[in-house]
Short mmCIF file of C-alpha atoms in Angstrom, two decimals:
data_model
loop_
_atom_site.label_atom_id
_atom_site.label_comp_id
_atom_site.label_asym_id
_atom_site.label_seq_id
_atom_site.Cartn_x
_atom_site.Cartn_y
_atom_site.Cartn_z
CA UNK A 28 63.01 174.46 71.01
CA UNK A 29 64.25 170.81 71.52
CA UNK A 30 61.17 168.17 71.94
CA UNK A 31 62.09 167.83 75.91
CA UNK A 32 61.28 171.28 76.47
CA UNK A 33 58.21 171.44 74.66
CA UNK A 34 56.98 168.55 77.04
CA UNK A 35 58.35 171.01 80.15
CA UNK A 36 56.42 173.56 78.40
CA UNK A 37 53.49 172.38 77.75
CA UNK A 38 52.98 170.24 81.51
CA UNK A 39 53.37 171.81 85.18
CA UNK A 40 56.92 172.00 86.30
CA UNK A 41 56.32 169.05 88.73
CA UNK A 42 55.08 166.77 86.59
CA UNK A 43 58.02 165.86 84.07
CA UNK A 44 60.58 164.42 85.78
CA UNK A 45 64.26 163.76 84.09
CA UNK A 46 66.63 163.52 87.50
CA UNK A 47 68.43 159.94 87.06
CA UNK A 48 67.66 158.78 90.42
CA UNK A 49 63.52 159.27 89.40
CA UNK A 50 64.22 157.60 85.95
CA UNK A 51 66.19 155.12 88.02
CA UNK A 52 63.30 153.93 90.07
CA UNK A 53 61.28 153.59 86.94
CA UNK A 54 63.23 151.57 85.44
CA UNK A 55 61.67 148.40 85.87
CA UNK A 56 58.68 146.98 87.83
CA UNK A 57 58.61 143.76 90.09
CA UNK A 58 60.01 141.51 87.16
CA UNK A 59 63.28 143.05 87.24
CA UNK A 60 63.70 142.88 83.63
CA UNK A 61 67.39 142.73 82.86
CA UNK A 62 66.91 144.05 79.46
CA UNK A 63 65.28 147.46 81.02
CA UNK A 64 66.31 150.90 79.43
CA UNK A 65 66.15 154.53 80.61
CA UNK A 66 63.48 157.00 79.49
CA UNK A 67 64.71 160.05 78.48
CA UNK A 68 61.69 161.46 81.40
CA UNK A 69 58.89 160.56 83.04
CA UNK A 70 55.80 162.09 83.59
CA UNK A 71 54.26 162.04 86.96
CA UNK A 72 50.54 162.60 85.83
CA UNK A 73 47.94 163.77 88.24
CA UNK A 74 44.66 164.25 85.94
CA UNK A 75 43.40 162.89 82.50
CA UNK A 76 44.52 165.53 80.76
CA UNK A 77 47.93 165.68 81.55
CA UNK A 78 48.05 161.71 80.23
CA UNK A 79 47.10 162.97 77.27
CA UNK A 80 49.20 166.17 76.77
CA UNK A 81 52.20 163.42 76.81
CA UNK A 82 50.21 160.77 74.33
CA UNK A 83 49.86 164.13 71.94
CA UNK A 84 53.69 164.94 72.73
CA UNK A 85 54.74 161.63 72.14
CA UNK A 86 52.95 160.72 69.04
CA UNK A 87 54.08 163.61 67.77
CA UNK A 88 57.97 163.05 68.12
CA UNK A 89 57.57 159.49 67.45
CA UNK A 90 58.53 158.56 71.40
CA UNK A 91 57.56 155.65 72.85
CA UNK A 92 55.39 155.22 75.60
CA UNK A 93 55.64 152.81 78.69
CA UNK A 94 52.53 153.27 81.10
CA UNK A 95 53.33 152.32 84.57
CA UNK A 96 51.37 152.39 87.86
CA UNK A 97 53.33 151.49 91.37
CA UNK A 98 55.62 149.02 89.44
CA UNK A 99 54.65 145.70 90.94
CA UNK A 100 53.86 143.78 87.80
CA UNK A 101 55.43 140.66 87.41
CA UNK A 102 56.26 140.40 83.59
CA UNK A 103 58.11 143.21 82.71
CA UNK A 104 55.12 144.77 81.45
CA UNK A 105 57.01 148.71 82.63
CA UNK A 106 60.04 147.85 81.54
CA UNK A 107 61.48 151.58 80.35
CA UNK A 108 62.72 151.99 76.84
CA UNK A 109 66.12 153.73 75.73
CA UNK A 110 65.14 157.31 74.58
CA UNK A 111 60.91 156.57 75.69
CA UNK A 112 58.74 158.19 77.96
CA UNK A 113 57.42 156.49 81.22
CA UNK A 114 54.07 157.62 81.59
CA UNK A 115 52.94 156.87 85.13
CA UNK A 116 49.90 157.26 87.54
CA UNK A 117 50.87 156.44 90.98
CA UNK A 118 49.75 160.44 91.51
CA UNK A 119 46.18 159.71 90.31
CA UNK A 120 44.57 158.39 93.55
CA UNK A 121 41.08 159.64 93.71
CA UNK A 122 37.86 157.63 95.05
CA UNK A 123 34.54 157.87 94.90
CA UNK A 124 32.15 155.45 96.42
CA UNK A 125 28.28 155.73 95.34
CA UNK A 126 26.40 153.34 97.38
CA UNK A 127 23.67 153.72 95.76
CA UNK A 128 24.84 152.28 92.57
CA UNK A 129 27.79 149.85 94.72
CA UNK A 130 29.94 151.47 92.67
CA UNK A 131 33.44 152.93 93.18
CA UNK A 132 34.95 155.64 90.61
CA UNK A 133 38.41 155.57 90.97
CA UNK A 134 41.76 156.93 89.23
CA UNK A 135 43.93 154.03 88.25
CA UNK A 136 47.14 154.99 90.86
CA UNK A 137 44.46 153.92 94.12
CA UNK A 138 46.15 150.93 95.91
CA UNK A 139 43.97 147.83 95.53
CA UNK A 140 43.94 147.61 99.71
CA UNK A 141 42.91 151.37 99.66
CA UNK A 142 39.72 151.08 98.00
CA UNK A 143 39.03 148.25 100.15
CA UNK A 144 38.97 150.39 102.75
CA UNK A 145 36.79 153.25 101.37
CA UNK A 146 34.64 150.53 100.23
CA UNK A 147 34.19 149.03 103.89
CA UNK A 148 33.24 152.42 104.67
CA UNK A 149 29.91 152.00 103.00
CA UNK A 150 29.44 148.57 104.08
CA UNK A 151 30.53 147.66 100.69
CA UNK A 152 33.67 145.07 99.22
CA UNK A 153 35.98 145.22 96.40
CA UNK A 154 36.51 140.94 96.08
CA UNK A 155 39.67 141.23 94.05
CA UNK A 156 42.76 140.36 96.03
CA UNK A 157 46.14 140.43 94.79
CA UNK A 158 48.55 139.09 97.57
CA UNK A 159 50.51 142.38 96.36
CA UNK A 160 46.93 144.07 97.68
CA UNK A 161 48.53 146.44 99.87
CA UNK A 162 50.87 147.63 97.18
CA UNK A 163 49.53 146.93 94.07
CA UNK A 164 47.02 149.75 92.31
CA UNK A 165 43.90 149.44 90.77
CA UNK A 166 45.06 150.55 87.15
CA UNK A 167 48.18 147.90 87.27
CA UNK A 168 45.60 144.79 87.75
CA UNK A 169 43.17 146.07 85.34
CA UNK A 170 45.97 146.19 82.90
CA UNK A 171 46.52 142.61 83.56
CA UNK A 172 43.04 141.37 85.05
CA UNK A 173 44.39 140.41 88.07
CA UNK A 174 43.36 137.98 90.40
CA UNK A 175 44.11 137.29 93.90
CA UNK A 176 42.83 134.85 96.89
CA UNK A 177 39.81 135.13 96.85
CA UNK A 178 39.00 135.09 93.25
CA UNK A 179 38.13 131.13 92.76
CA UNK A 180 34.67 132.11 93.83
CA UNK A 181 34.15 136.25 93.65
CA UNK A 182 35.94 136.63 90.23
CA UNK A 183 38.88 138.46 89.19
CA UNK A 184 39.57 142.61 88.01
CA UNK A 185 37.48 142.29 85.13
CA UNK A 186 34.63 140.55 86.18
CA UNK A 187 34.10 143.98 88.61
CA UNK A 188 35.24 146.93 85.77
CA UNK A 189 31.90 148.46 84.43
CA UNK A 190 33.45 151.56 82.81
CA UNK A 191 37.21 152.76 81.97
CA UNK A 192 37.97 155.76 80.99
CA UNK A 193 41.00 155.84 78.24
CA UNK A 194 43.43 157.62 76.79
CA UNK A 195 44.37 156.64 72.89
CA UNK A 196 47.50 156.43 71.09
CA UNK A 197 46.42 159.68 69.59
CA UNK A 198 45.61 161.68 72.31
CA UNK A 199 41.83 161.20 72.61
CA UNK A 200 40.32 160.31 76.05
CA UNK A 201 36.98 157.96 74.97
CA UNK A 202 34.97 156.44 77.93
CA UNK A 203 33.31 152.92 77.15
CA UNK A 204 31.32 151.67 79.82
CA UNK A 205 29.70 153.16 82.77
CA UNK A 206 27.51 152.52 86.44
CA UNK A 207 25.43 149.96 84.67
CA UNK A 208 25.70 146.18 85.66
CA UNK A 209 24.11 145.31 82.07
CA UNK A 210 24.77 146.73 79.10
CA UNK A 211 25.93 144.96 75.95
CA UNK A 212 25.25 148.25 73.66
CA UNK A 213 27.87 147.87 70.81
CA UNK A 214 31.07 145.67 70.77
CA UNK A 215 32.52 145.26 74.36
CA UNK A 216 35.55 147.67 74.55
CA UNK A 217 35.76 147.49 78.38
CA UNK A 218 36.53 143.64 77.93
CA UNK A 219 39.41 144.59 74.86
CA UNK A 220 40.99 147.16 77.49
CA UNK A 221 41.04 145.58 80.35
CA UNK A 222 43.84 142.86 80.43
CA UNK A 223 45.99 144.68 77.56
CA UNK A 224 48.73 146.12 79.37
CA UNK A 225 49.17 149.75 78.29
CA UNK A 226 49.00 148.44 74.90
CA UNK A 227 45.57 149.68 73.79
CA UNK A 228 45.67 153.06 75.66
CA UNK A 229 46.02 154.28 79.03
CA UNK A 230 43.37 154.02 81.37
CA UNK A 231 42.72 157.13 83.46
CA UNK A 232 39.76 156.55 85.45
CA UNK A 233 37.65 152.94 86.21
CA UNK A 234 34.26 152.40 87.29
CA UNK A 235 34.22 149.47 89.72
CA UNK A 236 31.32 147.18 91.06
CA UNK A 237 31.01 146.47 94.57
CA UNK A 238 29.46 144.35 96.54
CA UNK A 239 28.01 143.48 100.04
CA UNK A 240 30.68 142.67 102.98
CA UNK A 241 30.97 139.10 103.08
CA UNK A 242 31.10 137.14 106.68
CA UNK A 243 34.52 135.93 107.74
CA UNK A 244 35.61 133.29 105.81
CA UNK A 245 36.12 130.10 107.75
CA UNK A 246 39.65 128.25 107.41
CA UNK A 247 39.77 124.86 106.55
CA UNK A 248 43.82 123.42 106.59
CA UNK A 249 45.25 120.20 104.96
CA UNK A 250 48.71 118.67 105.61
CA UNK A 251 49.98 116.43 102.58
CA UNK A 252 53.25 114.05 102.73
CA UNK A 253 52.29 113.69 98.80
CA UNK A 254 51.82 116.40 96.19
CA UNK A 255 50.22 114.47 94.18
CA UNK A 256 47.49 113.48 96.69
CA UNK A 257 46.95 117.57 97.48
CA UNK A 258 46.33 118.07 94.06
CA UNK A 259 43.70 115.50 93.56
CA UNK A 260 42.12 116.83 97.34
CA UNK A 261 42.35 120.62 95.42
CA UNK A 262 40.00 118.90 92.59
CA UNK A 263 37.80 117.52 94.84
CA UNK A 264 36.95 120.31 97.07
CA UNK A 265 36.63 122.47 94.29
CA UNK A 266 33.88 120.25 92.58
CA UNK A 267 32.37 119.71 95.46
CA UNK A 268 31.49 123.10 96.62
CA UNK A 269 32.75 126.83 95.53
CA UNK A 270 35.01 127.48 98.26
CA UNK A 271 36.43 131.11 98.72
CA UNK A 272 39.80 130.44 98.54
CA UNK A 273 41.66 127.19 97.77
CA UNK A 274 45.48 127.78 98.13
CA UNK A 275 48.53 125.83 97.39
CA UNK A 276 51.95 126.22 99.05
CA UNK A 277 54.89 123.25 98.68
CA UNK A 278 57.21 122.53 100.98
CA UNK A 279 59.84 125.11 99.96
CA UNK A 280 57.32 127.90 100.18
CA UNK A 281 56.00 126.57 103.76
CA UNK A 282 59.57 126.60 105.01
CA UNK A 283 60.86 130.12 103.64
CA UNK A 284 57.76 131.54 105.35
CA UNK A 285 58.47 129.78 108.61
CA UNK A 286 61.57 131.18 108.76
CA UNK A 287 59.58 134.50 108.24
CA UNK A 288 57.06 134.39 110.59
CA UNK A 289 58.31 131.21 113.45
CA UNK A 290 54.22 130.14 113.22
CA UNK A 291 54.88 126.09 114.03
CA UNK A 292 53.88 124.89 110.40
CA UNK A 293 54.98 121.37 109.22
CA UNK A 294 58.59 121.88 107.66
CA UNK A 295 58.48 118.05 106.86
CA UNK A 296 55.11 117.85 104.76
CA UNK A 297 55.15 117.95 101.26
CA UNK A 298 52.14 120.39 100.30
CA UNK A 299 50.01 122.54 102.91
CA UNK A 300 46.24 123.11 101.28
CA UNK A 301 44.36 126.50 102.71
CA UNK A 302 41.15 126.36 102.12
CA UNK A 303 38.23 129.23 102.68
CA UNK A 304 34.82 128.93 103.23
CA UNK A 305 31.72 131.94 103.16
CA UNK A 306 29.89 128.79 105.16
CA UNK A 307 28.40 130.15 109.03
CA UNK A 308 25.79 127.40 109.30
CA UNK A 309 26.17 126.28 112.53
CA UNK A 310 26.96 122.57 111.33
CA UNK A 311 29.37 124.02 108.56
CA UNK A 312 28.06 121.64 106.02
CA UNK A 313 31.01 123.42 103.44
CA UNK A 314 33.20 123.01 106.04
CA UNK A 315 32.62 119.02 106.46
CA UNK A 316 32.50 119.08 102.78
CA UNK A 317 36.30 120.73 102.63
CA UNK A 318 37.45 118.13 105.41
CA UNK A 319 36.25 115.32 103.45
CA UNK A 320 37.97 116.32 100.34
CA UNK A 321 41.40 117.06 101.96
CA UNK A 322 41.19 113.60 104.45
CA UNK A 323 39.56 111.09 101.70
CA UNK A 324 42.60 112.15 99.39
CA UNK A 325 45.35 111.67 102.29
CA UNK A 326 45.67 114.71 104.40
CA UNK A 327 47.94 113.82 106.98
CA UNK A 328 46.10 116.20 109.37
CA UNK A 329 43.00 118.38 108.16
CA UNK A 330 41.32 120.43 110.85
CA UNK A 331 39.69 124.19 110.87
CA UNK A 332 41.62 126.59 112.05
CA UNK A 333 40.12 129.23 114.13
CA UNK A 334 40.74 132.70 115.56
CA UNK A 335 44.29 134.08 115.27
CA UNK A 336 45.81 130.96 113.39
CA UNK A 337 43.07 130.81 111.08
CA UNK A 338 44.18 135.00 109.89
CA UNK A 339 47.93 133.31 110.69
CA UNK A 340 47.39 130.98 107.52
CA UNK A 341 46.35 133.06 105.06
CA UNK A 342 49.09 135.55 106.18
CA UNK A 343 51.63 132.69 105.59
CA UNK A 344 50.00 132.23 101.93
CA UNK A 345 49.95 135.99 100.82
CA UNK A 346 53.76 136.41 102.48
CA UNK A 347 55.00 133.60 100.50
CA UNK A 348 55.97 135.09 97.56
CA UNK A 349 58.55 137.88 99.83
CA UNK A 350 59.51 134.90 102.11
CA UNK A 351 60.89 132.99 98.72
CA UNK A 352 62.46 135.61 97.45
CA UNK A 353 64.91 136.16 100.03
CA UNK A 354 67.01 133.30 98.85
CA UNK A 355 67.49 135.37 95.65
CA UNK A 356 66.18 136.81 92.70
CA UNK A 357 62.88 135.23 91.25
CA UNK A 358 61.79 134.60 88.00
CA UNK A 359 58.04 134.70 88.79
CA UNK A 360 55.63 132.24 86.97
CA UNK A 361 51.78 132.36 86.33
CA UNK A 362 51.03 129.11 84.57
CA UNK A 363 47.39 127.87 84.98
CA UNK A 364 46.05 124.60 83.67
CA UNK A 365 42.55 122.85 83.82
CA UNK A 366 41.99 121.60 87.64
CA UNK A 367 42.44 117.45 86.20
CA UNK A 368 45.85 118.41 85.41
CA UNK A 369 46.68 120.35 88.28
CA UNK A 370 49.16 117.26 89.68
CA UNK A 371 50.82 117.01 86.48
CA UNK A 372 52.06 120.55 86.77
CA UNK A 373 53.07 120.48 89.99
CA UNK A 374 55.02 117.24 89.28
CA UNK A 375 56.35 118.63 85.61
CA UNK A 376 57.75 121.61 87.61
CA UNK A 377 59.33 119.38 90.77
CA UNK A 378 61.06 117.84 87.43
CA UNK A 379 62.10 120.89 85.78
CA UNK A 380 63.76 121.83 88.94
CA UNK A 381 65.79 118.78 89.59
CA UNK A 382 66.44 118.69 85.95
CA UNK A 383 68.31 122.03 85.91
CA UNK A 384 69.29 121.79 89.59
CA UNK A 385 67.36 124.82 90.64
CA UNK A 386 65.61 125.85 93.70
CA UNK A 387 61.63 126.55 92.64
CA UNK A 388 58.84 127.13 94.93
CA UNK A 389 55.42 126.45 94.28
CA UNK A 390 52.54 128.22 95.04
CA UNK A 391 49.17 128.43 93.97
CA UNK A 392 45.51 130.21 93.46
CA UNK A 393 44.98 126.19 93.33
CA UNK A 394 40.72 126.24 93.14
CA UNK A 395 41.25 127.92 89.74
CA UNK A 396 44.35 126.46 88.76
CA UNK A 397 46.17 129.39 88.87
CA UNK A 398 49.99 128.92 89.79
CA UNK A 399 52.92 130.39 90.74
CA UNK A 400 56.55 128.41 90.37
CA UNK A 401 58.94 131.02 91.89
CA UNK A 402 62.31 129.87 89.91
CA UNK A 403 64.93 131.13 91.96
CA UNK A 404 68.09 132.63 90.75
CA UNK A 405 71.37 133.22 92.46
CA UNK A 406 72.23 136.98 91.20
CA UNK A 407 75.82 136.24 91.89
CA UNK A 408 75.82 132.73 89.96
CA UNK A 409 75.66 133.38 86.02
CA UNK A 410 75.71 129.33 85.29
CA UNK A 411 72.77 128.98 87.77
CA UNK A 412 70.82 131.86 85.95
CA UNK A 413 71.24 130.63 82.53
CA UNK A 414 69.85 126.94 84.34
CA UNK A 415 67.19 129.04 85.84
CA UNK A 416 65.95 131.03 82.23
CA UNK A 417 66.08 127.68 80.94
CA UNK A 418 63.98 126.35 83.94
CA UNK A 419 61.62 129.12 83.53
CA UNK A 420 60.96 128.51 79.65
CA UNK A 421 60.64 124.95 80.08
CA UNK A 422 57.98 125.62 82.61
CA UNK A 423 55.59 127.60 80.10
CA UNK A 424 56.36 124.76 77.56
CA UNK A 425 54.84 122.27 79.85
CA UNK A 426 51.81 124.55 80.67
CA UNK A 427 50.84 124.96 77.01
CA UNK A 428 51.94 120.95 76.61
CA UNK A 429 49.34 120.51 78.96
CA UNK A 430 46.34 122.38 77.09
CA UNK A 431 47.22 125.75 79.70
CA UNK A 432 47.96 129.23 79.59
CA UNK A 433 51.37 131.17 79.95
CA UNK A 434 49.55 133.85 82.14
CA UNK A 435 46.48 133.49 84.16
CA UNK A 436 46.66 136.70 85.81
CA UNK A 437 50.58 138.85 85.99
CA UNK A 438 50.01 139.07 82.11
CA UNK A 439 52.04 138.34 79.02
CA UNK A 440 54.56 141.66 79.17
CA UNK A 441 57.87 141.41 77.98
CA UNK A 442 59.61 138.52 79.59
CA UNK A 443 56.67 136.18 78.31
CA UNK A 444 55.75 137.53 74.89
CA UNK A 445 57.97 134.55 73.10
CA UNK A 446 55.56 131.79 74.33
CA UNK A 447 52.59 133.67 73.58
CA UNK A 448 52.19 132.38 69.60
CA UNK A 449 53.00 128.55 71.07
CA UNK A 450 49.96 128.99 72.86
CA UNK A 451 47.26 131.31 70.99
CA UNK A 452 48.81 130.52 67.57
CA UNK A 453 49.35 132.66 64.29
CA UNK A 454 45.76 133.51 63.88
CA UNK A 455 45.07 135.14 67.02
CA UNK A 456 48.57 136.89 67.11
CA UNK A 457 47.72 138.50 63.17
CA UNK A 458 44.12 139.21 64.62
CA UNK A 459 45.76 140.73 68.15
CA UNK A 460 48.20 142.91 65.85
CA UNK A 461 45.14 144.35 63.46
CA UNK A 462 43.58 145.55 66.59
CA UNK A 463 47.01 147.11 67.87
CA UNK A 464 47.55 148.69 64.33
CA UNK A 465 44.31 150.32 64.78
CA UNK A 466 44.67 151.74 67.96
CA UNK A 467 47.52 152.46 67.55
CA UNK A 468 49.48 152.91 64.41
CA UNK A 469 52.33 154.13 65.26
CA UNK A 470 53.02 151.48 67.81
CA UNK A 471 53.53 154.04 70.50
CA UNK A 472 52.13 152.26 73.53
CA UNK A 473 54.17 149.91 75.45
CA UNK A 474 56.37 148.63 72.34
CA UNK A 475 57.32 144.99 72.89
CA UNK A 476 54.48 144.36 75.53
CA UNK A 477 52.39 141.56 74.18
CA UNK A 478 53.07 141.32 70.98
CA UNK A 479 56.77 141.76 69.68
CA UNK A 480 58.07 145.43 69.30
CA UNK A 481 57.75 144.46 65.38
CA UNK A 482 54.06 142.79 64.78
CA UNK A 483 52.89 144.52 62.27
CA UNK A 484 49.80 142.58 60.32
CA UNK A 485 50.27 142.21 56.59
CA UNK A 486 48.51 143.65 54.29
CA UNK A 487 45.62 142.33 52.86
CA UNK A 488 45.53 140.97 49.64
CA UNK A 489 42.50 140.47 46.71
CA UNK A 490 41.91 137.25 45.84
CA UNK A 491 40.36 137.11 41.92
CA UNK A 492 36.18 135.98 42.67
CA UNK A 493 35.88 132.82 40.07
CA UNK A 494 34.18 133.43 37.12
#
């Protein structure tokens, strides 16, 4: 019996897929990672055990394992592997909401906009909000901690993940965590899973905090004919109260969704600043406090927008990312940096791009200093894509240059994972592989992901005590 029909054997028929135009579509996620290969199958699971019928299969042929959930990561963190398995959960979709507790227990295929919902239901709110919210699931931004819009105040996936359930490299499905919003009994393995990317284990099933429905955010809008001068009115507001979302968009990004959506926005202004307030005192002191910020650093116009353009705003922010990428493929950037240095970024990056003479949007989850350059390539230009890769590294250089991350909240996955030692250094990598080896030591899970395919840690050695 070959190892592929053990697999058949030992899972329902539906579940283990090998038609080319399934392992096709699993190919890749969001990233587009050119360097993706072709599993030999994938496995469509629908319950904990059937994840870990294929960890036991695959550990015990050697086969490497990519875990995937709806494939709209941004860093090639499901990129397939020649002769792998894809293990996915977009089948897993079950919710549970306990009011109760405000918690939600939820399989890690539910779409992030989906649990919203059930959540509402209850009178109750899931605060993390990817812009991909309506596509993205639940297991895909634990994997990377994702953040969203609204996270500069509420927090981002992991500050609302109680309890995961996982499956490990050998099989074994442990659950750390649980309904509790304290508990610090033993070392904090719901804080090691979440954010690592399939590379740890494969999370199954996610116990989720909730909390109460927030009011309607009021929306506070600055015009900027500098981008420097947004920045510094980003800073500002941001120290001066804890606003609910505090959004970035550059001219590039403002036009590509005008063209979208045809809303009237300023195609001539050099930076548009959204900002969100929970604020419904009658004399909006956070509001005033927002207007201040945004005017005293050289708004050309601030003003609140109400009613349908207020909900027309933050549309324009979460479509920018699909409005940019219709001039061509992106290479898709999370760089963060402390707010002070916000400006220098954004002007770094205007640099990079006339530098390499390459089109890059910027957008931003500003109030945390989480941002997005959208480096975008011509698929049909191979001169402009090598200026764009360059573009793209030299963008993560300057971060780190600049005492920032690489990844604030898409994660490190493949297409990232040569910057990561620039930034966390030797130490943490050889610290970050011991904890891989033992997890995993046959480097089964997501090969490549994080740490290179390779990173092994070296074995210890005995030092001679002096006499």
């Amino acid at each position: 019996m070959d190892a592929l029909t053990e697999l058949r054997r030992d899972l329902p028929e539906s579940i283990v897929q090998t038609d080319p135009e399934v392992l096709q579509a699993h190919r890749r996620d969001r990233a587009l990672d050119p360097a993706a290969g072709t599993a030999i199958a994938v496995v469509l699971a629908e319950s904990t055990e059937h994840v870990q019928t294929a960890v036991r299969w695959a550990g015990k042929h050697r086969v490497p394992i990519v875990p995937r959930g709806l494939g709209s990561g941004l860093s090639g963190g499901a990129t397939a592997l020649d002769g792998g398995l894809v293990v996915s959960t977009e089948r897993m979709r079950a919710v549970r909401i306990d009011p109760g507790t405000a918690t939600a227990v939820v399989q890690p295929g539910v779409i992030n906009a989906d649990l919203k919902g059930a959540a509402a239901e209850h009178g109750l709110w899931y605060p993390p909000d990817p812009a991909s919210f309506t596509f993205c699931s639940i297991g895909g931004n634990i994997a990377t901690n994702a953040g969203g819009l609204c996270c500069v105040k509420y927090g981002v996936t992991g500050d609302y993940v109680l309890g995961l359930e996982v499956v490990l490299a050998d099989g074994r499905a442990i659950t750390v965590g649980g309904p509790r919003i304290k508990d610090v009994a033993g070392l904090d393995l719901v804080g090691l899973f979440v954010g690592s990317e399939g590379t740890l284990g494969i999370i199954t099933e996610a116990t989720l905090r909730l909390l109460p429905q927030p009011p309607r955010a009021r929306i506070v809008v600055g015009w900027f004919d500098d981008s420097g001068a947004a920045a510094a009115a980003v800073h500002a507001a941001a120290r001066s109260i804890r606003p609910s979302m505090l959004e970035y968009m550059d001219q590039l990004a403002v036009n590509c969704v005008e063209d979208e959506l045809g809303l009237g926005l300023d195609r001539s202004a050099a930076a548009l600043v959204i900002a969100g307030t929970d604020d419904q005192h009658p004399d909006g002191p956070e509001v005033t406090a927002l207007l201040t910020a945004l005017t005293e650093h050289g708004a050309t116009d601030a003003h609140e927008a109400v009613g349908e353009m207020a909900e027309n705003f933050v549309h324009a922010r979460r479509l920018a990312i699909p409005a940019v990428e219709r001039l061509g493929h992106l290479l898709l950037e999370d760089v963060g940096v402390a707010l002070p240095r916000l400006g220098e970024l954004i002007e770094g990056v205007q640099q990079i791009a006339r530098d390499r003479d390459v089109p890059i949007a910027f957008i931003a989850h500003a109030g945390d200093g989480n941002t997005h350059p959208l480096v975008v390539v011509d698929p049909t230009d191979p001169a402009q894509r090598a200026r764009a890769e360059t573009a793209y590294g030299e963008i993560m250089d300057l971060a780190i240059d600049l005492g920032g991350t690489i990844t604030g909240e898409h994660g490190v996955g493949r297409l990232k994972q040569p910057w990561l030692a620039a930034q966390v250094g030797a130490d943490v990598l050889e610290v970050s592989a011991r904890i891989k080896a033992a997890l995993d030591p046959d480097q089964i899970l997501n090969p490549g992901v994080i740490l290179a395919a390779d990173a092994t840690p070296p074995t210890p050695t005995t030092k001679e005590t002096p006499r």
